[in-house]
Tab-separated table of C-alpha atoms in Angstrom:
chain	number	residue	atom	x	y	z
V	1	MET	CA	-17.643	-74.173	-16.733
V	2	GLY	CA	-16.791	-75.704	-13.423
V	3	ARG	CA	-17.120	-74.412	-9.966
V	4	THR	CA	-13.389	-73.683	-9.724
V	5	ASP	CA	-13.512	-71.686	-12.919
V	6	ILE	CA	-16.426	-69.636	-11.620
V	7	LEU	CA	-14.664	-69.036	-8.300
V	8	GLU	CA	-11.510	-68.091	-10.188
V	9	GLU	CA	-13.471	-65.585	-12.317
V	10	ILE	CA	-15.102	-64.142	-9.199
V	11	LYS	CA	-11.694	-63.844	-7.554
V	12	ASN	CA	-10.252	-62.165	-10.655
V	13	ALA	CA	-13.241	-59.808	-10.821
V	14	GLU	CA	-12.749	-58.905	-7.142
V	15	VAL	CA	-9.044	-58.258	-7.728
V	16	ALA	CA	-9.875	-56.099	-10.748
V	17	ALA	CA	-12.572	-54.255	-8.786
V	18	ASN	CA	-10.155	-53.677	-5.886
V	19	ALA	CA	-7.534	-52.397	-8.317
V	20	LYS	CA	-10.088	-50.016	-9.849
V	21	VAL	CA	-11.114	-48.826	-6.367
V	22	GLU	CA	-7.470	-48.288	-5.389
V	23	GLN	CA	-6.835	-46.455	-8.661
V	24	ALA	CA	-9.931	-44.309	-8.082
V	25	GLU	CA	-8.738	-43.515	-4.537
V	26	ALA	CA	-5.291	-42.593	-5.873
V	27	ASP	CA	-6.874	-40.419	-8.576
V	28	LYS	CA	-9.097	-38.790	-5.950
V	29	LYS	CA	-6.104	-38.028	-3.703
V	30	ALA	CA	-4.157	-36.652	-6.665
V	31	ALA	CA	-7.104	-34.472	-7.709
V	32	ILE	CA	-7.509	-33.170	-4.142
V	33	ALA	CA	-3.777	-32.440	-3.905
V	34	ALA	CA	-3.836	-30.635	-7.253
V	35	ALA	CA	-6.901	-28.629	-6.215
V	36	ARG	CA	-5.245	-27.670	-2.920
V	37	LYS	CA	-2.071	-26.652	-4.727
V	38	GLU	CA	-4.095	-24.610	-7.211
V	39	SER	CA	-6.090	-22.921	-4.446
V	40	VAL	CA	-2.896	-22.068	-2.543
V	41	GLN	CA	-1.452	-20.608	-5.746
V	42	LYS	CA	-4.609	-18.559	-6.328
V	43	ILE	CA	-4.478	-17.261	-2.755
V	44	GLN	CA	-0.810	-16.334	-3.133
V	45	ASP	CA	-1.524	-14.610	-6.446
V	46	ALA	CA	-4.427	-12.688	-4.903
V	47	GLU	CA	-2.265	-11.656	-1.938
V	48	ALA	CA	0.512	-10.532	-4.279
V	49	GLN	CA	-1.983	-8.528	-6.337
V	50	ALA	CA	-3.445	-6.957	-3.189
V	51	ARG	CA	0.063	-6.085	-1.977
V	52	SER	CA	0.885	-4.579	-5.355
V	53	ASN	CA	-2.336	-2.544	-5.366
V	54	TYR	CA	-1.652	-1.379	-1.803
V	55	GLU	CA	1.913	-0.345	-2.599
V	56	SER	CA	0.757	1.424	-5.756
V	57	ALA	CA	-1.920	3.332	-3.837
V	58	ILE	CA	0.578	4.277	-1.115
V	59	ALA	CA	3.095	5.498	-3.706
V	60	LYS	CA	0.389	7.532	-5.448
V	61	GLU	CA	-0.680	9.140	-2.169
V	62	LYS	CA	2.939	9.869	-1.233
V	63	ASP	CA	3.429	11.615	-4.563
V	64	ALA	CA	0.269	13.646	-3.996
V	65	LEU	CA	1.423	14.563	-0.484
V	66	VAL	CA	4.869	15.576	-1.741
V	67	GLY	CA	3.209	17.854	-4.290
V	68	LYS	CA	0.937	19.353	-1.641
V	69	ARG	CA	3.890	19.789	0.734
V	70	ASP	CA	5.932	21.533	-1.953
V	71	GLU	CA	2.977	23.786	-2.731
V	72	LEU	CA	2.559	24.698	0.945
V	73	LEU	CA	6.297	25.287	1.389
V	74	SER	CA	6.360	27.528	-1.655
V	75	GLY	CA	3.419	29.534	-0.301
V	76	GLY	CA	5.080	29.759	3.106
V	77	LYS	CA	8.361	30.955	1.627
V	78	LYS	CA	6.536	33.602	-0.394
V	79	ALA	CA	4.667	34.764	2.709
V	80	ALA	CA	7.941	34.890	4.659
V	81	ALA	CA	9.564	36.952	1.892
V	82	ASP	CA	6.597	39.354	1.933
V	83	ILE	CA	6.901	39.692	5.701
V	84	ASP	CA	10.625	40.402	5.388
V	85	GLU	CA	9.896	43.164	2.865
V	86	ASN	CA	7.238	44.656	5.141
V	87	ILE	CA	9.547	44.486	8.146
V	88	ASP	CA	12.221	46.552	6.423
V	89	ALA	CA	9.703	49.219	5.418
V	90	LYS	CA	8.045	49.303	8.834
V	91	LEU	CA	11.374	49.295	10.653
V	92	GLU	CA	12.351	52.457	8.786
V	93	LYS	CA	9.037	54.081	9.794
V	94	VAL	CA	9.588	53.069	13.425
V	95	LYS	CA	13.086	54.561	13.427
V	96	ASN	CA	11.786	57.812	11.965
V	97	PHE	CA	8.943	57.925	14.491
V	98	LEU	CA	11.279	57.312	17.426
V	99	ASN	CA	13.698	59.962	16.186
V	100	GLU	CA	10.864	62.472	15.790
V	101	GLU	CA	9.517	61.698	19.259
V	102	PHE	CA	12.972	61.922	20.773
V	103	GLU	CA	13.598	65.253	19.043
V	104	ARG	CA	10.183	66.544	20.119
V	105	THR	CA	10.952	65.576	23.695
V	106	LEU	CA	14.281	67.400	23.500
V	107	ASN	CA	12.613	70.469	21.974
V	108	VAL	CA	10.007	70.556	24.729
V	109	THR	CA	12.616	70.455	27.487
V	110	SER	CA	14.786	73.182	25.969
């Protein structure tokens, strides 16, 4: 094997090594890009899940508050109805009392 053959083999080996290095760099860049894309997707999925959980919790609390509000309104309406009933009864007593006092005052002056 002559010197030119050896130099040619060295040159070919260097070219092959450079090609392997370039291929490795390309593979590395592709792997990094894929990992970044995957991490972005995971972040977006996690954010979507968090948003979904948040909206679900808010909806659940709104439902609970609507139930509590309805319960309080029902109690308030019942209390108002009771007050209305008591007012009618007490108003009749007040009228009778005022009539009696008015009549007593008239009887005293006559």
